[in-house]
XYZ file of C-alpha atoms in Angstrom:
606
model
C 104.147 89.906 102.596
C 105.329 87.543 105.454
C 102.947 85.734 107.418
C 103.945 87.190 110.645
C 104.288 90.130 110.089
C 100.210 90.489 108.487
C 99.159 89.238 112.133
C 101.158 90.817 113.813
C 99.664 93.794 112.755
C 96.032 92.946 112.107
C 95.959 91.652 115.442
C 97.773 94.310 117.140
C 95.337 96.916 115.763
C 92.002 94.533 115.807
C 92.580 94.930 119.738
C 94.037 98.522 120.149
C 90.206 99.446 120.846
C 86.443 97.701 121.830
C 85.657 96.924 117.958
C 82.711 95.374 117.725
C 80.022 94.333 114.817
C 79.914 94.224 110.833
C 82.735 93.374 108.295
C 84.312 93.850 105.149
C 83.005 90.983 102.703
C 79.471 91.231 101.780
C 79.526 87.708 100.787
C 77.543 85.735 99.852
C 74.096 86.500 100.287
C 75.395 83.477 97.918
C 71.719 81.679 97.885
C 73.078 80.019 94.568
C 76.552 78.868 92.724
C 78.177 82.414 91.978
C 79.923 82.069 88.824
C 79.298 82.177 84.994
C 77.790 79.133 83.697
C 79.945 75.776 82.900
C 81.299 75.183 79.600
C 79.688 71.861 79.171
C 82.532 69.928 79.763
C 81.808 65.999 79.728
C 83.303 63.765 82.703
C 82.589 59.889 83.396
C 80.085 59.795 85.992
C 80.664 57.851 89.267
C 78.620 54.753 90.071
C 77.018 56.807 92.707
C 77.954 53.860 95.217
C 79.113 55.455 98.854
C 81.373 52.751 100.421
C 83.407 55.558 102.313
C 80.009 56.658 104.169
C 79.522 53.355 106.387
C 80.220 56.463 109.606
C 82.571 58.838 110.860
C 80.216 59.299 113.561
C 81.699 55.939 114.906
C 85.191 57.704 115.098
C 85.839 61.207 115.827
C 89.861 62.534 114.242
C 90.166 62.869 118.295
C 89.769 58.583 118.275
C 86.878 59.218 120.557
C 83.489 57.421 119.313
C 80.423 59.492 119.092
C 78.524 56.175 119.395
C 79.932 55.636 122.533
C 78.721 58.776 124.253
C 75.344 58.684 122.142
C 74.428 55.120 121.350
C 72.673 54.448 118.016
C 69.888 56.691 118.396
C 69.029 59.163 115.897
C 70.096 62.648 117.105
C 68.099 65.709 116.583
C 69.987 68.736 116.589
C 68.602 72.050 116.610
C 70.503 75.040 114.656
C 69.923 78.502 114.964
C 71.161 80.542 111.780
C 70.790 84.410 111.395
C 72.024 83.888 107.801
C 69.254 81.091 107.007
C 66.227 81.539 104.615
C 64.819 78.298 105.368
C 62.953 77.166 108.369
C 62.277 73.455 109.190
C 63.665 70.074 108.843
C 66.323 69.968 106.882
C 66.044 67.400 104.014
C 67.553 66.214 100.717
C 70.947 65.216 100.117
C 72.504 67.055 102.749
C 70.676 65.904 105.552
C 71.305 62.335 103.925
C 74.913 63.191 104.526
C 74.252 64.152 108.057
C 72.487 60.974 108.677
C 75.384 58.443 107.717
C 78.190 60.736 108.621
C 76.887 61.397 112.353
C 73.515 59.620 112.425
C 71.573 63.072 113.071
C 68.812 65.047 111.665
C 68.568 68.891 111.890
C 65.987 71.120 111.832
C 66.921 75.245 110.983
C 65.730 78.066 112.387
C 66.375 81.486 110.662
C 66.196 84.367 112.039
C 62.934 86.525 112.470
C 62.067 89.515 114.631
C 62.704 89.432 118.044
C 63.924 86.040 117.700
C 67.530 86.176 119.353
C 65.767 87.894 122.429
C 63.155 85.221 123.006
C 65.644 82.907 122.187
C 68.355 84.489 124.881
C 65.755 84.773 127.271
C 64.917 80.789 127.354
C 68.533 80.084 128.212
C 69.341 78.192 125.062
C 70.283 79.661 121.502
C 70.351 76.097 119.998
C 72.767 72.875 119.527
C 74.884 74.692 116.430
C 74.207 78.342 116.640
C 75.504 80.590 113.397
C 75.815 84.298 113.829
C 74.961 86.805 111.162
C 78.036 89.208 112.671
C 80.324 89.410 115.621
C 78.356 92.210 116.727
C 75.281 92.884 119.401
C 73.847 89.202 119.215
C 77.210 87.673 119.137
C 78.713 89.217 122.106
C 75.185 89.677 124.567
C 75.312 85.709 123.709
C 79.205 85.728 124.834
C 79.019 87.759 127.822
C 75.965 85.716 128.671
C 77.197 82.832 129.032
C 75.409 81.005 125.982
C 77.886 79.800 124.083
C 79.758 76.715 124.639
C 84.251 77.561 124.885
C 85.506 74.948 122.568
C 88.581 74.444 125.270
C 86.124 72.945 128.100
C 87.154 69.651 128.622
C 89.576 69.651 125.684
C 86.188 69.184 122.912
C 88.104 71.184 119.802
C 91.291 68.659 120.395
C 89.295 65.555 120.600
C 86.214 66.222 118.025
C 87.710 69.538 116.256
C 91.247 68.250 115.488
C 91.158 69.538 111.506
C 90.120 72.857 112.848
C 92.744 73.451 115.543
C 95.087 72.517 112.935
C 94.240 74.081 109.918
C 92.870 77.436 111.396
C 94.672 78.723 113.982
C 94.970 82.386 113.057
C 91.074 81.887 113.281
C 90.870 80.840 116.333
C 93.336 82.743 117.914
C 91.729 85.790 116.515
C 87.829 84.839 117.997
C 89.683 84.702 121.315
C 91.189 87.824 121.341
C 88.091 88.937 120.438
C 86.041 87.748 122.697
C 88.891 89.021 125.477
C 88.125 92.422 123.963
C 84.757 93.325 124.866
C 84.692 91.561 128.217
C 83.874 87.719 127.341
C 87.064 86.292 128.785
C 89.979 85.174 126.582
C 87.631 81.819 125.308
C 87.157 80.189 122.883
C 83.226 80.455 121.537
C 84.094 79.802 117.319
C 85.394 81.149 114.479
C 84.570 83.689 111.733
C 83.395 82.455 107.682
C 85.659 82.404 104.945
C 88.766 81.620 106.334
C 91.590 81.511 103.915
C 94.821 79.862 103.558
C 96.576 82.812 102.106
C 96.125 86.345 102.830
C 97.768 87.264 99.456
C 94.839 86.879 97.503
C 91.546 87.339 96.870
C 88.143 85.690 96.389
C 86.087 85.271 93.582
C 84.105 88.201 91.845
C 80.759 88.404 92.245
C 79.864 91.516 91.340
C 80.525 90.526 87.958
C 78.210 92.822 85.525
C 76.517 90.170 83.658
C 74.204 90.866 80.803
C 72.235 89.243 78.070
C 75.108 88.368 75.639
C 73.353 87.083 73.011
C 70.844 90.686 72.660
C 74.570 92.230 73.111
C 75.098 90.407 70.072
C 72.625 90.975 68.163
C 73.182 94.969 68.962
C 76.688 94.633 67.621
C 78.407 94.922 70.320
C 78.400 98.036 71.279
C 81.220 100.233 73.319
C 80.660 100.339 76.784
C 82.407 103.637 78.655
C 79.735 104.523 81.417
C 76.695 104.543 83.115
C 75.275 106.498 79.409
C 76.180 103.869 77.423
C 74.952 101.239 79.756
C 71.371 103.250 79.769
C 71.196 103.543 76.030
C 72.249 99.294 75.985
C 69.405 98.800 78.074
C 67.257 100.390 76.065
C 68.068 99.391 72.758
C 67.965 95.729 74.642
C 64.285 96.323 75.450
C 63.211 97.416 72.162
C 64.720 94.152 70.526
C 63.249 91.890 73.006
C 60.180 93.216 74.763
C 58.813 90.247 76.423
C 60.181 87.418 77.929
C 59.683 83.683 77.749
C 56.316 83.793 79.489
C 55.059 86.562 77.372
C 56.032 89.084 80.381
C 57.404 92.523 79.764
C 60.692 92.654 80.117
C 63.238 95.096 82.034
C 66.686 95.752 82.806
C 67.228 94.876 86.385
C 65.062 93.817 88.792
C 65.479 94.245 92.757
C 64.283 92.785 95.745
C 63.949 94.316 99.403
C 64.828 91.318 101.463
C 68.520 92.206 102.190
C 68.254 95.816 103.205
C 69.350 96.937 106.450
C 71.281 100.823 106.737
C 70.910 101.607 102.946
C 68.534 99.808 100.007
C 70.470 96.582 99.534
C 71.000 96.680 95.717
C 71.400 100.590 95.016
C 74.571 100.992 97.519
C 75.391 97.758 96.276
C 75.356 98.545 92.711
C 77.785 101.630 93.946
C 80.335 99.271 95.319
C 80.245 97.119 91.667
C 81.024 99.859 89.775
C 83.258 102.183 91.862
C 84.480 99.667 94.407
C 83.304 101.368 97.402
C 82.611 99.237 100.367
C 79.632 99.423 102.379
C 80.311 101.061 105.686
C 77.818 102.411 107.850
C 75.218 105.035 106.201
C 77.623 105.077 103.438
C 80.410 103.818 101.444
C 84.153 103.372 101.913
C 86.679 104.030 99.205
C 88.629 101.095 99.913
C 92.451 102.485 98.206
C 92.657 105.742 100.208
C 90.168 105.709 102.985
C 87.379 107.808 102.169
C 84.373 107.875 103.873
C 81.223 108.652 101.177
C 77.647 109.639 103.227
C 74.595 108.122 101.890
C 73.336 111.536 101.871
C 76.287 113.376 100.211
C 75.369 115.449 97.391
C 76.750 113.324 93.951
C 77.997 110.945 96.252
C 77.908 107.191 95.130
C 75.146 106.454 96.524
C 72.565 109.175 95.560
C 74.105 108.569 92.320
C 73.342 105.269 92.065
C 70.162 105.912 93.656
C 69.328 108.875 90.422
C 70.546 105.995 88.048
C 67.631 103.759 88.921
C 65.186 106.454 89.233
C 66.273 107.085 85.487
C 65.568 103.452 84.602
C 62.425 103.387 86.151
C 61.394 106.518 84.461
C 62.210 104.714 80.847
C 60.625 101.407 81.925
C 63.597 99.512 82.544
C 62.743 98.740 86.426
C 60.992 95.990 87.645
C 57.971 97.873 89.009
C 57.445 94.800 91.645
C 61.295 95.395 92.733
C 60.156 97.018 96.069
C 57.799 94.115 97.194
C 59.269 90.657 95.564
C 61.149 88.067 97.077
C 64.499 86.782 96.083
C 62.851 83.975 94.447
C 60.547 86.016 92.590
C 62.895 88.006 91.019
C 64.701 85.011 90.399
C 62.056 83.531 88.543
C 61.788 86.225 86.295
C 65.871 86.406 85.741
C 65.308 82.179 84.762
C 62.218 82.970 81.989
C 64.803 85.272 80.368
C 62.957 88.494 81.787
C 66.013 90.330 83.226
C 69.352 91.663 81.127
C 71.155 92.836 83.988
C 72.596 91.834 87.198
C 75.414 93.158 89.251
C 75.463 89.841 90.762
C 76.604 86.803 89.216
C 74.488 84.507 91.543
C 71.566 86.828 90.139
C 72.501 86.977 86.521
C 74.660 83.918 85.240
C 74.000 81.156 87.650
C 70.016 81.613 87.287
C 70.158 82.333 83.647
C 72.687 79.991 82.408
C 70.617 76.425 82.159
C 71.028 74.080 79.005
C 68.152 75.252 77.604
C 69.380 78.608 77.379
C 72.933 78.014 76.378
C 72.267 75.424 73.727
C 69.499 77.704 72.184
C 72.391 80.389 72.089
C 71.173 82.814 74.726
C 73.376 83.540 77.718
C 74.206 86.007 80.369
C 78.144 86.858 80.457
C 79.907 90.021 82.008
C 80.820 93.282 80.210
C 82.658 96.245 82.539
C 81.967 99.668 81.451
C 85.556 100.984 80.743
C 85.111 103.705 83.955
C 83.824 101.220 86.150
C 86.165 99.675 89.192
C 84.233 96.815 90.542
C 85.441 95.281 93.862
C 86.381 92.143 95.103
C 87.280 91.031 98.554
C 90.873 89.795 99.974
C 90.781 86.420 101.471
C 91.572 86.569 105.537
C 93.270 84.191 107.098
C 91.471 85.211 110.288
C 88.141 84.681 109.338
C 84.918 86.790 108.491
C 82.684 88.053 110.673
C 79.586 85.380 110.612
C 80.717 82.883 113.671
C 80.467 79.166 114.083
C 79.215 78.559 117.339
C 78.044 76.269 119.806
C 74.946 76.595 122.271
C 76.236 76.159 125.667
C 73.294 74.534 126.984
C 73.463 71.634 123.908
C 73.209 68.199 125.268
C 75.559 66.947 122.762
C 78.391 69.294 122.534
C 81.154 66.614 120.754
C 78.399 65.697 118.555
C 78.355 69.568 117.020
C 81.900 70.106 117.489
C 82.674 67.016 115.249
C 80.062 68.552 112.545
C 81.665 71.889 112.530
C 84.806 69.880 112.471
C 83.844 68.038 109.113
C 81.975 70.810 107.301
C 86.215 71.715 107.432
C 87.387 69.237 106.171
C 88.438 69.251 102.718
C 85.791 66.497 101.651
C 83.454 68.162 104.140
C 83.681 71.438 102.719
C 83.938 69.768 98.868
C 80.396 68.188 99.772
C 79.006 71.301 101.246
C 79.519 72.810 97.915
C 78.905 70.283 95.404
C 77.329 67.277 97.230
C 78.635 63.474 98.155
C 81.855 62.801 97.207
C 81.587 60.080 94.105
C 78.185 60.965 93.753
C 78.747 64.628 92.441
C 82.351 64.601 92.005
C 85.626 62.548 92.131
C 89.580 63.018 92.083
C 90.871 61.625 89.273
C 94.229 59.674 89.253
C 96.395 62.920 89.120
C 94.650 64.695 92.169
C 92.590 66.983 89.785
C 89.277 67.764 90.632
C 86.248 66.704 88.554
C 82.618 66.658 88.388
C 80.375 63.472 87.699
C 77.853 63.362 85.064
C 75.228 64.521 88.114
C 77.837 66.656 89.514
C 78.032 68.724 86.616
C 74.028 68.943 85.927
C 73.653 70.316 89.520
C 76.517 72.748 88.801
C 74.913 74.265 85.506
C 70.816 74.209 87.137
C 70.771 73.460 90.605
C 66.939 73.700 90.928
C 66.402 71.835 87.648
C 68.603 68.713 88.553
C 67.038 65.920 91.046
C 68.847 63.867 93.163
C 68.716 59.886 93.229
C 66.313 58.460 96.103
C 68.838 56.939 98.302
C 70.684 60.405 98.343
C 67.063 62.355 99.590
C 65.259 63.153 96.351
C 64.188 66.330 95.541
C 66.353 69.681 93.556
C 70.132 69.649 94.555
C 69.217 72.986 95.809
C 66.604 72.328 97.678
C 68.694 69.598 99.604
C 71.635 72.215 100.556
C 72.835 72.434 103.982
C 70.271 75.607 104.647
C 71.943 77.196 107.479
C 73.760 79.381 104.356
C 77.479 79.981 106.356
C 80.568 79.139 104.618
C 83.721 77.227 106.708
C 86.935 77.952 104.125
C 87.071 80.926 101.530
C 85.454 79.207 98.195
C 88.878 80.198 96.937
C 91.076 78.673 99.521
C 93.375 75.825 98.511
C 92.026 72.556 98.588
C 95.000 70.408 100.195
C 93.356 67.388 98.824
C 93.447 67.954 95.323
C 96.391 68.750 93.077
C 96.623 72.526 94.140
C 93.228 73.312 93.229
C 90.787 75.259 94.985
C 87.399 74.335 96.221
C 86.250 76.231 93.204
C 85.095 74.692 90.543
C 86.136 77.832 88.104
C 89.468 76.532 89.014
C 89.706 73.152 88.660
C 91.918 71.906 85.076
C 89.260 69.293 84.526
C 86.929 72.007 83.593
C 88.928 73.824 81.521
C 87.811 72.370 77.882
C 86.758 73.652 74.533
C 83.327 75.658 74.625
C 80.341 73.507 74.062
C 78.027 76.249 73.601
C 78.291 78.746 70.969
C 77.431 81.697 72.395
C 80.163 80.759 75.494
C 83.106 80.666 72.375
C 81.543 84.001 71.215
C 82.073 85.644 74.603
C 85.829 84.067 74.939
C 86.755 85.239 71.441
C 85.395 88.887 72.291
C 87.094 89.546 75.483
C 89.927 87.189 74.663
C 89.270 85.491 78.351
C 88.700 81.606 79.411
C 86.246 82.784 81.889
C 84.465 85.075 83.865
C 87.009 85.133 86.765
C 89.648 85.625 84.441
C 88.081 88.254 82.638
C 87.529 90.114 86.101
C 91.151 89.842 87.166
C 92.313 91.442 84.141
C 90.037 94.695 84.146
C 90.868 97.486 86.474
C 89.468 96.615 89.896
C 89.756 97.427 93.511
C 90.873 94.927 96.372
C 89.087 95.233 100.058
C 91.966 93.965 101.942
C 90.994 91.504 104.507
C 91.009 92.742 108.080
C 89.798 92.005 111.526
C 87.901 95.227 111.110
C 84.272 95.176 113.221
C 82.158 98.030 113.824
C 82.773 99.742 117.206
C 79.793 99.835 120.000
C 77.154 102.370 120.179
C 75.699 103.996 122.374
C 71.845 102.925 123.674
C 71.325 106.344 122.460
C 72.712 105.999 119.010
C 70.962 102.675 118.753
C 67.773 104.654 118.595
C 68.717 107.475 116.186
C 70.328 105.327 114.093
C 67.040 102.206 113.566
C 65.218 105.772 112.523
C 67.551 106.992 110.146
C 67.846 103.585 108.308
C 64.172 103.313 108.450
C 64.199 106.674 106.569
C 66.938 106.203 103.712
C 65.676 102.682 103.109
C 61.483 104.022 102.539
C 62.727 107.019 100.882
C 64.967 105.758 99.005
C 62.469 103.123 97.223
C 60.189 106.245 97.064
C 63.080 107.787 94.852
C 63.393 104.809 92.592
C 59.861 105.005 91.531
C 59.401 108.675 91.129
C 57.661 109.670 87.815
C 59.865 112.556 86.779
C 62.979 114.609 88.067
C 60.982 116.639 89.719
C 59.517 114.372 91.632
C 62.607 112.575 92.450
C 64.243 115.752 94.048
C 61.497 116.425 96.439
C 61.900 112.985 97.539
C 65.680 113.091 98.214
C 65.211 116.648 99.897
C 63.013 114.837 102.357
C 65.319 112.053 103.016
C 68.015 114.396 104.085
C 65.400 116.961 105.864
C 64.098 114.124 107.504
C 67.369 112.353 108.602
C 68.804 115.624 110.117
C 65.716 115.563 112.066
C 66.701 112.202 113.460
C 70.440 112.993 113.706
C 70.398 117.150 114.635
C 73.872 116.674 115.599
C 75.586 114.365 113.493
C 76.338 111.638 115.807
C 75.689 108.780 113.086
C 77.918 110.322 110.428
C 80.799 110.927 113.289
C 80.459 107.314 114.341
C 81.033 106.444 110.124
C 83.718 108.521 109.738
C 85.640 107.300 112.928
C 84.808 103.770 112.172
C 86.592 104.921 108.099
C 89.425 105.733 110.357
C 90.002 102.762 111.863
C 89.218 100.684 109.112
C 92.242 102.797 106.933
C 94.604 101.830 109.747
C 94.002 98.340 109.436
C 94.616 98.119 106.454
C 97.836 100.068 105.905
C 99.185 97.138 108.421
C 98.383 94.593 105.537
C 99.639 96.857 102.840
């Protein structure tokens, strides 16, 4: 597929109508590393020394000096994220980069009800300001003349040089965007996850991964379907009852923090093992454009929805599922008190520690032979959570240039895995490799602690918090020696097992690792797009808060009810009570228009 011809027709149909919010790649609600754990391999550690780090700040890849419009101050920068789960100062390593790379500290500010609108209201979003979508917030904030155009006074040529050169289907495609809804043909930012090819696709993360070493000790048995997955679960909880702690034990557990039109982890345990994307109230058959209601009798979702009920009912659902945290449930996954996860940031990367691995316990993925899990296409246009800038920042060049950096291929290495030398090197052939630290942090990024001069504290805890991603993790990292920015990739890591139960899992499925193992089962592709959600209506607004409202409560209602019974009466309520909400149909309409539209899109990239 030829370059030209992908945008010319992504672009061409992106702006054939008023598209608005939402987007293909559910991404990364990526809180931790999202991949199976390491295979121990050994690398000489850096000295830890920083000698490159004396200051870009003192010269921008424009040849302008930040110092020179700033002085020597220390800056403090405000940054508004709608992705963040972290609130204050940041601190750690990160904001140790920050300080000897620009000579700035930051302090984050998530999201939180009614937020945006006191924030819109003052006048002033922030100094960096990071979108959740390109939707309502994004383009009130446009038309309102918050955010800052990155072509006044020429700011993304002098202090955004890598970006303007590296990205400019991006850009091109955030202002022809913006031109679309009435914003003016500016430029405000661009959208995560921008790729460098459109031919191929990121990482799996809905990966499947279970307890390998109780799948073991079961004898590894066949896996067809969602039967033989419930009779593995059980036969997992009668061999190991309690966990670590002396806790009972269960299958999965969930946690309500990411819901929004549908309960976060039943649609999303639809689109892992039928490859449906989210869309709407419902789900999206990516390979021939189908549109699946939430409500639609043996659709994916309500089956997915009877599935958990039918855990629950044996005792394989967390009962605390509806009221934990992330990091509750993450807890539990860590003390070995969780077999499952559709996720491999919830499964593998928690799981997986030394401790674990050397005692011969691990979490590695199995696909039922029926199942289709999905992955996502990498888009050379970008996703749909924006970069921006507040237009009312005192120090404009100053955010630009970090924007800029966080681009950059050691910018974007060091967002990822932490200061170059420190955490990881290239080695005399261009090949990417961890240091000693690098690859603790890598393996158990709460569990390793950073050196004093670097911050202190977990690796984790000293992340850039804001939680929005630059490049794909997959995109091609034109420093190295045609590696990615993913460390599954990288030859240096590519060594013998040093765990046991890791060489049991590669002689079983015959696979190196897990992203290997994923590409060679039958899956299903969401082709990158410019897709975003059309506007609706004031009116629609309205109906459709109380119909989410209602499929999210009732649908947690369903998980826990105590028999079949039970669990009909619930679902007949859901629909009763959503019809009630929607008498004529207007949300379902709005789905299957915006399935239409979607489908079009993407037979231009086919």
């Amino acid at each position: 597929m030829k370059m030209k011809k992908f945008l010319a027709g992504v672009l061409a149909l992106a702006m054939a109508g008023s598209l608005t919010a939402c987007g293909g790649a559910a991404t990364p609600e990526m809180p931790e590393a999202t991949s199976a754990a390491a295979d121990g391999a050994d690398t000489d550690a850096a000295d830890g020394s920083d000698d490159s780090a004396d200051t870009s700040a003192d010269s921008s890849e424009g040849g302008n000096s930040l110092s020179d419009l700033y002085g020597d101050e220390t800056i403090q920068l405000t940054v508004y994220s709608q992705l963040a789960n972290y609130s204050g100062k940041l601190t750690g390593w990160f904001a140790e980069v920050m300080k000897r790379e620009f000579n700035v500290e930051m302090t984050i500010i998530p999201e939180s009800d009614g937020m945006f609108d006191t924030r819109m209201e003052s006048g002033n979003l922030g100094d960096i300001v990071i979108f959740g979508s390109n939707g309502d917030n994004y383009q009130r904030a446009a038309k309102g003349g918050l955010l800052f155009d990155w072509n006044e006074d020429d700011i993304l040529t002098d202090y955004g040089s890598y970006i303007k050169e590296n990205m400019p289907y991006a850009i091109e495609n955030n202002m022809q965007f913006n031109d679309s809804f009435g914003a003016g043909n500016k430029l405000f930012g661009f959208g995560h996850n921008v790729a460098t090819s459109p031919e191929d696709h990121e990482a799996f993360f809905y990966t499947m991964d279970l307890r390998w070493d109780l799948y073991k000790q079961l004898g590894y048995p066949e896996l067809n379907n969602m039967d033989d997955l419930y009779n593995l679960f059980v036969s997992m909880k009668e061999i190991c009852p309690k966990d670590e702690n002396g806790n009972e034990t269960y299958a999965m557990s969930l946690w309500p923090d990411w819901d929004g039109n549908m309960v976060m982890y039943i649609k999303a345990f639809a689109t892992c093992y039928w490859g449906y994307d989210e869309m709407g109230f419902g789900l999206y058959d990516v390979e021939n454009g189908t549109y699946h209601d939430a409500l639609e009798e043996n659709g994916p979702y309500l089956t997915a929805l009877k599935f958990f009920n039918k855990l629950y009912q044996a005792g394989l659902i967390d009962p605390n599922s509806m009221t934990q945290t992330y990091n509750e449930m993450s807890e539990k996954v860590q003390a070995g008190g969780v077999f499952y996860s559709i996720f491999d940031y919830a499964g593998s990367a928690l799981y997986n520690i030394e401790e674990h691995l050397e005692s011969d316990s691990g979490m590695y993925p199995v696909v039922p032979a029926d199942a289709t899990p999905l992955c996502y296409g990498m888009n050379v246009l970008g996703g749909n959570r924006i970069w921006t800038i507040g237009a009312n920042t005192e120090y404009p060049e100053l955010c630009m240039a970090i924007i800029n950096y966080l681009c950059t291929p050691e910018g974007y290495m060091t967002y990822w895995w932490g200061p170059k030398d420190l955490c990881w090197y290239y080695d005399d052939e261009g090949n990417t490799c961890f240091t000693e630290l690098g690859e603790a942090a890598y393996k158990d990024r709460k569990g390793t602690m950073m050196p004093d001069e670097w911050g202190g504290g977990s690796f984790n805890d000293g992340t850039f918090q804001a939680n929005n991603t630059t490049w794909s993790k997959d995109a091609s990292n034109p420093d190295s020696n045609g590696e990615t920015y993913n460390c599954e990739n990288w030859k240096s890591r590519r060594t013998d097992a040093k765990y046991g139960i890791l060489q049991d899992w590669r002689d079983f499925t015959g696979k190196y690792n897990t992203q290997e193992y994923m590409d060679s089962i039958n899956h299903k592709v969401s082709l990158a797009t410019s897709y975003t959600e059309s506007s609706k209506s004031d009116e629609l607004k309205i109906i459709w808060e109380q119909v989410a409202k209602c499929i999210v409560n009732y649908s947690w209602q369903a998980v826990y009810a105590k028999d079949d019974a039970e669990y009909d009466k619930i679902v007949a309520e859901m629909t009763q009570k959503c019809k009630e909400y929607d008498p004529n149909g207007e949300c379902l309409a709005w789905c299957e228009n915006e399935a239409s539209i979607r489908c079009g899109l993407e037979d231009a990239v086919r």
